[in-house]
């Protein structure tokens, strides 16, 4: 079967990271709980469940504080998202350093994003924010690390974005070919 013929699950195939969110469409509490439940049921190393989430809804103080920690390039569009989630992971637990804490948070947020996609919601993950500012703003203990901010919302009109960002929204999405990322037998040996 040719790669071009493969039909992925629509929740995966339709997912992308937009910058324009519908300003008139908030996210219900019910939907937010769905997202958190999807994250909660992710696998994790030794079932350590190192993920923690701080949620800001547009108009509340948490949303403002998360938005204020974003780099300018992200804030310009992400502050309009109805939901901003600060994703935090526990790097050190009762049994010492949790080497897979970043990996596990990634799995949990991936599940959240796919669940969002199933509900016509879109997510945009960002590493561009001040971790120190977020840590201080929410009194996050030292053994926890804020890793990403995720903007969630329903798709909006890109005409409201600055011109440069409008161009990026319509640019083709690019991926490495399978031959570059999947091997068989030994390193860089393509799939038979
Ligand atoms: C850990 C991580 C950090 C990211 N940081 C940013 C960011 O700070 N700003 C941004 O606009 N996009 C950011 N992105 C989004 C990626 O640029 C995006 O996922 C990638 O270009 C692929 O596009 P797609 O998600 O639409 O398939 C980040 C994604 C991840 C997973």
PDB file of C-alpha atoms and ligand atoms in Angstrom:
ATOM      1  CA  UNK A   1       0.000   0.000   0.000  1.00  0.00           C
ATOM      2  CA  UNK A   2       1.305   3.440  -0.937  1.00  0.00           C
ATOM      3  CA  UNK A   3       1.713   5.963   1.891  1.00  0.00           C
ATOM      4  CA  UNK A   4      -0.464   8.391  -0.077  1.00  0.00           C
ATOM      5  CA  UNK A   5      -3.347   5.881  -0.003  1.00  0.00           C
ATOM      6  CA  UNK A   6      -3.367   5.497   3.764  1.00  0.00           C
ATOM      7  CA  UNK A   7      -6.403   6.931   5.512  1.00  0.00           C
ATOM      8  CA  UNK A   8      -5.686   7.775   9.112  1.00  0.00           C
ATOM      9  CA  UNK A   9      -8.291   8.156  11.830  1.00  0.00           C
ATOM     10  CA  UNK A  10     -10.020  11.518  11.172  1.00  0.00           C
ATOM     11  CA  UNK A  11      -9.075  12.727  14.665  1.00  0.00           C
ATOM     12  CA  UNK A  12      -5.423  12.405  13.668  1.00  0.00           C
ATOM     13  CA  UNK A  13      -5.754  13.290   9.993  1.00  0.00           C
ATOM     14  CA  UNK A  14      -7.708  16.504  10.653  1.00  0.00           C
ATOM     15  CA  UNK A  15      -5.543  17.717  13.531  1.00  0.00           C
ATOM     16  CA  UNK A  16      -3.325  20.723  13.004  1.00  0.00           C
ATOM     17  CA  UNK A  17      -2.031  23.611  15.069  1.00  0.00           C
ATOM     18  CA  UNK A  18      -4.034  26.709  14.126  1.00  0.00           C
ATOM     19  CA  UNK A  19      -3.521  30.285  15.295  1.00  0.00           C
ATOM     20  CA  UNK A  20      -7.025  31.608  14.612  1.00  0.00           C
ATOM     21  CA  UNK A  21      -9.725  30.679  17.096  1.00  0.00           C
ATOM     22  CA  UNK A  22     -13.412  31.602  17.050  1.00  0.00           C
ATOM     23  CA  UNK A  23     -13.683  34.440  19.604  1.00  0.00           C
ATOM     24  CA  UNK A  24     -17.428  33.859  20.088  1.00  0.00           C
ATOM     25  CA  UNK A  25     -17.248  30.175  20.910  1.00  0.00           C
ATOM     26  CA  UNK A  26     -16.186  29.241  24.402  1.00  0.00           C
ATOM     27  CA  UNK A  27     -15.426  25.705  25.555  1.00  0.00           C
ATOM     28  CA  UNK A  28     -17.957  24.158  27.921  1.00  0.00           C
ATOM     29  CA  UNK A  29     -16.999  22.698  31.302  1.00  0.00           C
ATOM     30  CA  UNK A  30     -18.147  19.314  30.036  1.00  0.00           C
ATOM     31  CA  UNK A  31     -15.771  19.475  27.105  1.00  0.00           C
ATOM     32  CA  UNK A  32     -12.904  20.560  29.345  1.00  0.00           C
ATOM     33  CA  UNK A  33     -13.518  17.532  31.574  1.00  0.00           C
ATOM     34  CA  UNK A  34     -13.416  15.298  28.463  1.00  0.00           C
ATOM     35  CA  UNK A  35      -9.981  16.715  27.610  1.00  0.00           C
ATOM     36  CA  UNK A  36      -8.685  16.148  31.136  1.00  0.00           C
ATOM     37  CA  UNK A  37     -10.078  12.618  31.253  1.00  0.00           C
ATOM     38  CA  UNK A  38      -8.323  11.802  27.977  1.00  0.00           C
ATOM     39  CA  UNK A  39      -5.055  12.985  29.527  1.00  0.00           C
ATOM     40  CA  UNK A  40      -5.674  11.148  32.802  1.00  0.00           C
ATOM     41  CA  UNK A  41      -5.936   7.775  31.051  1.00  0.00           C
ATOM     42  CA  UNK A  42      -2.600   8.055  29.274  1.00  0.00           C
ATOM     43  CA  UNK A  43       0.078   5.472  29.980  1.00  0.00           C
ATOM     44  CA  UNK A  44       3.066   6.550  32.077  1.00  0.00           C
ATOM     45  CA  UNK A  45       6.304   5.089  33.354  1.00  0.00           C
ATOM     46  CA  UNK A  46       5.536   2.998  36.509  1.00  0.00           C
ATOM     47  CA  UNK A  47       2.090   4.577  36.338  1.00  0.00           C
ATOM     48  CA  UNK A  48       3.671   7.656  37.894  1.00  0.00           C
ATOM     49  CA  UNK A  49       1.155  10.032  36.245  1.00  0.00           C
ATOM     50  CA  UNK A  50       3.509  13.010  36.535  1.00  0.00           C
ATOM     51  CA  UNK A  51       1.240  15.372  34.566  1.00  0.00           C
ATOM     52  CA  UNK A  52      -0.462  18.377  36.119  1.00  0.00           C
ATOM     53  CA  UNK A  53      -2.567  20.989  34.340  1.00  0.00           C
ATOM     54  CA  UNK A  54      -3.419  24.605  35.159  1.00  0.00           C
ATOM     55  CA  UNK A  55      -6.445  25.833  33.242  1.00  0.00           C
ATOM     56  CA  UNK A  56      -7.253  29.378  32.218  1.00  0.00           C
ATOM     57  CA  UNK A  57     -10.507  30.308  30.540  1.00  0.00           C
ATOM     58  CA  UNK A  58     -10.736  33.554  28.568  1.00  0.00           C
ATOM     59  CA  UNK A  59     -11.667  36.361  30.904  1.00  0.00           C
ATOM     60  CA  UNK A  60     -10.322  34.803  34.082  1.00  0.00           C
ATOM     61  CA  UNK A  61      -7.118  35.645  35.948  1.00  0.00           C
ATOM     62  CA  UNK A  62      -5.442  32.296  35.213  1.00  0.00           C
ATOM     63  CA  UNK A  63      -5.873  32.835  31.467  1.00  0.00           C
ATOM     64  CA  UNK A  64      -4.340  36.300  31.816  1.00  0.00           C
ATOM     65  CA  UNK A  65      -1.389  34.966  33.798  1.00  0.00           C
ATOM     66  CA  UNK A  66      -0.693  32.153  31.336  1.00  0.00           C
ATOM     67  CA  UNK A  67      -1.006  34.559  28.377  1.00  0.00           C
ATOM     68  CA  UNK A  68       1.369  37.007  30.090  1.00  0.00           C
ATOM     69  CA  UNK A  69       4.054  34.294  30.284  1.00  0.00           C
ATOM     70  CA  UNK A  70       3.943  33.641  26.510  1.00  0.00           C
ATOM     71  CA  UNK A  71       6.594  34.948  24.131  1.00  0.00           C
ATOM     72  CA  UNK A  72       5.315  37.910  22.133  1.00  0.00           C
ATOM     73  CA  UNK A  73       5.125  35.873  18.914  1.00  0.00           C
ATOM     74  CA  UNK A  74       2.832  33.402  20.597  1.00  0.00           C
ATOM     75  CA  UNK A  75       0.856  35.845  22.734  1.00  0.00           C
ATOM     76  CA  UNK A  76      -0.292  37.863  19.725  1.00  0.00           C
ATOM     77  CA  UNK A  77      -2.600  35.035  18.625  1.00  0.00           C
ATOM     78  CA  UNK A  78      -2.808  32.671  21.595  1.00  0.00           C
ATOM     79  CA  UNK A  79      -4.308  35.208  23.988  1.00  0.00           C
ATOM     80  CA  UNK A  80      -7.515  34.956  21.933  1.00  0.00           C
ATOM     81  CA  UNK A  81      -7.887  31.242  22.574  1.00  0.00           C
ATOM     82  CA  UNK A  82     -10.832  30.465  24.873  1.00  0.00           C
ATOM     83  CA  UNK A  83      -8.758  27.945  26.840  1.00  0.00           C
ATOM     84  CA  UNK A  84      -5.074  28.017  27.754  1.00  0.00           C
ATOM     85  CA  UNK A  85      -3.646  25.050  29.600  1.00  0.00           C
ATOM     86  CA  UNK A  86      -0.280  25.188  31.295  1.00  0.00           C
ATOM     87  CA  UNK A  87       1.099  21.642  31.189  1.00  0.00           C
ATOM     88  CA  UNK A  88       3.424  20.772  34.046  1.00  0.00           C
ATOM     89  CA  UNK A  89       5.291  17.587  34.889  1.00  0.00           C
ATOM     90  CA  UNK A  90       6.690  16.172  38.113  1.00  0.00           C
ATOM     91  CA  UNK A  91      10.402  15.648  37.492  1.00  0.00           C
ATOM     92  CA  UNK A  92      11.127  14.350  40.970  1.00  0.00           C
ATOM     93  CA  UNK A  93       8.747  12.140  42.947  1.00  0.00           C
ATOM     94  CA  UNK A  94       8.833  10.071  46.122  1.00  0.00           C
ATOM     95  CA  UNK A  95      11.049   7.497  44.421  1.00  0.00           C
ATOM     96  CA  UNK A  96      13.532  10.074  43.069  1.00  0.00           C
ATOM     97  CA  UNK A  97      14.117  11.538  39.598  1.00  0.00           C
ATOM     98  CA  UNK A  98      11.381  10.600  37.124  1.00  0.00           C
ATOM     99  CA  UNK A  99      13.379  10.196  33.913  1.00  0.00           C
ATOM    100  CA  UNK A 100      10.287   9.792  31.782  1.00  0.00           C
ATOM    101  CA  UNK A 101       8.353  12.729  33.200  1.00  0.00           C
ATOM    102  CA  UNK A 102       8.636  14.757  29.981  1.00  0.00           C
ATOM    103  CA  UNK A 103       7.754  11.767  27.835  1.00  0.00           C
ATOM    104  CA  UNK A 104       4.703  10.970  29.973  1.00  0.00           C
ATOM    105  CA  UNK A 105       3.403  14.531  29.906  1.00  0.00           C
ATOM    106  CA  UNK A 106       3.795  14.383  26.112  1.00  0.00           C
ATOM    107  CA  UNK A 107       1.662  11.234  25.961  1.00  0.00           C
ATOM    108  CA  UNK A 108      -1.026  12.794  28.161  1.00  0.00           C
ATOM    109  CA  UNK A 109      -1.162  15.998  26.132  1.00  0.00           C
ATOM    110  CA  UNK A 110      -1.224  14.002  22.884  1.00  0.00           C
ATOM    111  CA  UNK A 111      -4.304  12.144  24.119  1.00  0.00           C
ATOM    112  CA  UNK A 112      -5.876  15.452  25.103  1.00  0.00           C
ATOM    113  CA  UNK A 113      -5.234  16.852  21.633  1.00  0.00           C
ATOM    114  CA  UNK A 114      -6.683  13.830  19.849  1.00  0.00           C
ATOM    115  CA  UNK A 115      -9.752  13.930  22.127  1.00  0.00           C
ATOM    116  CA  UNK A 116     -10.067  17.642  21.271  1.00  0.00           C
ATOM    117  CA  UNK A 117      -9.950  16.757  17.586  1.00  0.00           C
ATOM    118  CA  UNK A 118     -12.815  14.293  18.091  1.00  0.00           C
ATOM    119  CA  UNK A 119     -14.902  17.199  19.421  1.00  0.00           C
ATOM    120  CA  UNK A 120     -14.068  19.591  16.538  1.00  0.00           C
ATOM    121  CA  UNK A 121     -11.696  21.460  18.808  1.00  0.00           C
ATOM    122  CA  UNK A 122      -8.166  22.411  17.829  1.00  0.00           C
ATOM    123  CA  UNK A 123      -5.064  22.652  19.975  1.00  0.00           C
ATOM    124  CA  UNK A 124      -1.779  24.484  19.517  1.00  0.00           C
ATOM    125  CA  UNK A 125       1.128  23.456  21.738  1.00  0.00           C
ATOM    126  CA  UNK A 126       3.709  26.113  22.623  1.00  0.00           C
ATOM    127  CA  UNK A 127       7.136  25.894  24.206  1.00  0.00           C
ATOM    128  CA  UNK A 128       7.611  29.644  23.706  1.00  0.00           C
ATOM    129  CA  UNK A 129       6.825  31.000  27.154  1.00  0.00           C
ATOM    130  CA  UNK A 130       8.725  31.971  30.282  1.00  0.00           C
ATOM    131  CA  UNK A 131       8.925  28.885  32.478  1.00  0.00           C
ATOM    132  CA  UNK A 132      10.229  30.980  35.378  1.00  0.00           C
ATOM    133  CA  UNK A 133       7.346  33.425  35.106  1.00  0.00           C
ATOM    134  CA  UNK A 134       4.784  30.613  34.989  1.00  0.00           C
ATOM    135  CA  UNK A 135       6.447  28.781  37.888  1.00  0.00           C
ATOM    136  CA  UNK A 136       6.333  31.934  40.025  1.00  0.00           C
ATOM    137  CA  UNK A 137       2.848  33.042  38.926  1.00  0.00           C
ATOM    138  CA  UNK A 138       1.280  29.768  40.064  1.00  0.00           C
ATOM    139  CA  UNK A 139       3.584  28.893  42.996  1.00  0.00           C
ATOM    140  CA  UNK A 140       4.609  25.667  41.265  1.00  0.00           C
ATOM    141  CA  UNK A 141       6.934  23.655  43.543  1.00  0.00           C
ATOM    142  CA  UNK A 142      10.551  23.135  42.376  1.00  0.00           C
ATOM    143  CA  UNK A 143      10.155  19.430  41.645  1.00  0.00           C
ATOM    144  CA  UNK A 144       7.562  20.273  38.989  1.00  0.00           C
ATOM    145  CA  UNK A 145       8.500  21.750  35.598  1.00  0.00           C
ATOM    146  CA  UNK A 146       6.139  23.727  33.375  1.00  0.00           C
ATOM    147  CA  UNK A 147       6.822  22.406  29.851  1.00  0.00           C
ATOM    148  CA  UNK A 148       4.198  23.729  27.487  1.00  0.00           C
ATOM    149  CA  UNK A 149       1.193  25.980  27.141  1.00  0.00           C
ATOM    150  CA  UNK A 150      -1.585  24.551  24.986  1.00  0.00           C
ATOM    151  CA  UNK A 151      -4.141  26.842  23.367  1.00  0.00           C
ATOM    152  CA  UNK A 152      -7.511  25.218  22.669  1.00  0.00           C
ATOM    153  CA  UNK A 153     -10.408  26.601  20.652  1.00  0.00           C
ATOM    154  CA  UNK A 154     -12.779  26.176  17.750  1.00  0.00           C
ATOM    155  CA  UNK A 155     -11.456  27.244  14.359  1.00  0.00           C
ATOM    156  CA  UNK A 156     -11.728  30.951  13.617  1.00  0.00           C
ATOM    157  CA  UNK A 157     -11.265  33.230  10.641  1.00  0.00           C
ATOM    158  CA  UNK A 158      -7.620  33.795   9.732  1.00  0.00           C
ATOM    159  CA  UNK A 159      -8.387  37.273   8.358  1.00  0.00           C
ATOM    160  CA  UNK A 160      -8.133  38.573  11.929  1.00  0.00           C
ATOM    161  CA  UNK A 161      -4.459  37.548  12.136  1.00  0.00           C
ATOM    162  CA  UNK A 162      -1.490  39.734  11.152  1.00  0.00           C
ATOM    163  CA  UNK A 163      -0.566  39.197   7.477  1.00  0.00           C
ATOM    164  CA  UNK A 164       2.580  37.193   8.196  1.00  0.00           C
ATOM    165  CA  UNK A 165       0.668  34.752  10.377  1.00  0.00           C
ATOM    166  CA  UNK A 166      -2.078  34.432   7.766  1.00  0.00           C
ATOM    167  CA  UNK A 167       0.588  33.214   5.329  1.00  0.00           C
ATOM    168  CA  UNK A 168       1.829  30.661   7.839  1.00  0.00           C
ATOM    169  CA  UNK A 169      -1.704  29.382   8.398  1.00  0.00           C
ATOM    170  CA  UNK A 170      -2.094  28.521   4.721  1.00  0.00           C
ATOM    171  CA  UNK A 171       1.447  27.180   4.180  1.00  0.00           C
ATOM    172  CA  UNK A 172       1.722  23.470   3.351  1.00  0.00           C
ATOM    173  CA  UNK A 173       2.375  21.150   6.296  1.00  0.00           C
ATOM    174  CA  UNK A 174       5.603  19.237   5.909  1.00  0.00           C
ATOM    175  CA  UNK A 175       6.751  15.898   7.303  1.00  0.00           C
ATOM    176  CA  UNK A 176       9.881  13.770   6.940  1.00  0.00           C
ATOM    177  CA  UNK A 177       9.328  10.735   4.703  1.00  0.00           C
ATOM    178  CA  UNK A 178       8.928   7.334   6.394  1.00  0.00           C
ATOM    179  CA  UNK A 179      12.327   6.193   5.043  1.00  0.00           C
ATOM    180  CA  UNK A 180      13.972   8.841   7.192  1.00  0.00           C
ATOM    181  CA  UNK A 181      12.305   7.884  10.444  1.00  0.00           C
ATOM    182  CA  UNK A 182      11.607   4.142  10.349  1.00  0.00           C
ATOM    183  CA  UNK A 183      14.252   1.429   9.943  1.00  0.00           C
ATOM    184  CA  UNK A 184      14.390  -2.313   9.911  1.00  0.00           C
ATOM    185  CA  UNK A 185      17.338  -4.592  10.514  1.00  0.00           C
ATOM    186  CA  UNK A 186      19.865  -1.882  11.287  1.00  0.00           C
ATOM    187  CA  UNK A 187      20.169   1.880  11.539  1.00  0.00           C
ATOM    188  CA  UNK A 188      18.981   3.711   8.393  1.00  0.00           C
ATOM    189  CA  UNK A 189      18.074   0.444   6.650  1.00  0.00           C
ATOM    190  CA  UNK A 190      14.685   1.113   5.032  1.00  0.00           C
ATOM    191  CA  UNK A 191      11.615  -1.031   5.625  1.00  0.00           C
ATOM    192  CA  UNK A 192      11.598  -4.078   3.356  1.00  0.00           C
TER     193      UNK A 192
HETATM  194  C1  LIG B   1       6.730  20.811  22.277  1.00  0.00           C
HETATM  195  C2  LIG B   1       6.172  21.721  21.203  1.00  0.00           C
HETATM  196  C3  LIG B   1       6.463  23.081  21.243  1.00  0.00           C
HETATM  197  C4  LIG B   1       5.909  23.958  20.296  1.00  0.00           C
HETATM  198  N1  LIG B   1       6.124  25.310  20.426  1.00  0.00           N
HETATM  199  C5  LIG B   1       5.483  26.165  19.607  1.00  0.00           C
HETATM  200  C6  LIG B   1       5.550  27.567  19.824  1.00  0.00           C
HETATM  201  O1  LIG B   1       6.144  28.059  20.797  1.00  0.00           O
HETATM  202  N2  LIG B   1       4.889  28.378  18.951  1.00  0.00           N
HETATM  203  C7  LIG B   1       4.175  27.877  17.878  1.00  0.00           C
HETATM  204  O2  LIG B   1       3.587  28.664  17.125  1.00  0.00           O
HETATM  205  N3  LIG B   1       4.071  26.546  17.660  1.00  0.00           N
HETATM  206  C8  LIG B   1       4.706  25.684  18.499  1.00  0.00           C
HETATM  207  N4  LIG B   1       4.553  24.326  18.325  1.00  0.00           N
HETATM  208  C9  LIG B   1       3.725  23.806  17.204  1.00  0.00           C
HETATM  209  C10 LIG B   1       4.590  23.191  16.106  1.00  0.00           C
HETATM  210  O3  LIG B   1       5.280  24.208  15.433  1.00  0.00           O
HETATM  211  C11 LIG B   1       3.680  22.383  15.162  1.00  0.00           C
HETATM  212  O4  LIG B   1       3.117  21.293  15.868  1.00  0.00           O
HETATM  213  C12 LIG B   1       4.465  21.845  13.950  1.00  0.00           C
HETATM  214  O5  LIG B   1       4.903  22.913  13.151  1.00  0.00           O
HETATM  215  C13 LIG B   1       3.632  20.903  13.094  1.00  0.00           C
HETATM  216  O6  LIG B   1       2.455  21.540  12.678  1.00  0.00           O
HETATM  217  P1  LIG B   1       1.026  20.865  12.937  1.00  0.00           P
HETATM  218  O7  LIG B   1       0.874  20.712  14.434  1.00  0.00           O
HETATM  219  O8  LIG B   1       0.015  21.814  12.374  1.00  0.00           O
HETATM  220  O9  LIG B   1       1.033  19.532  12.276  1.00  0.00           O
HETATM  221  C14 LIG B   1       5.104  23.446  19.251  1.00  0.00           C
HETATM  222  C15 LIG B   1       4.813  22.061  19.213  1.00  0.00           C
HETATM  223  C16 LIG B   1       5.315  21.221  20.187  1.00  0.00           C
HETATM  224  C17 LIG B   1       4.947  19.751  20.149  1.00  0.00           C
END
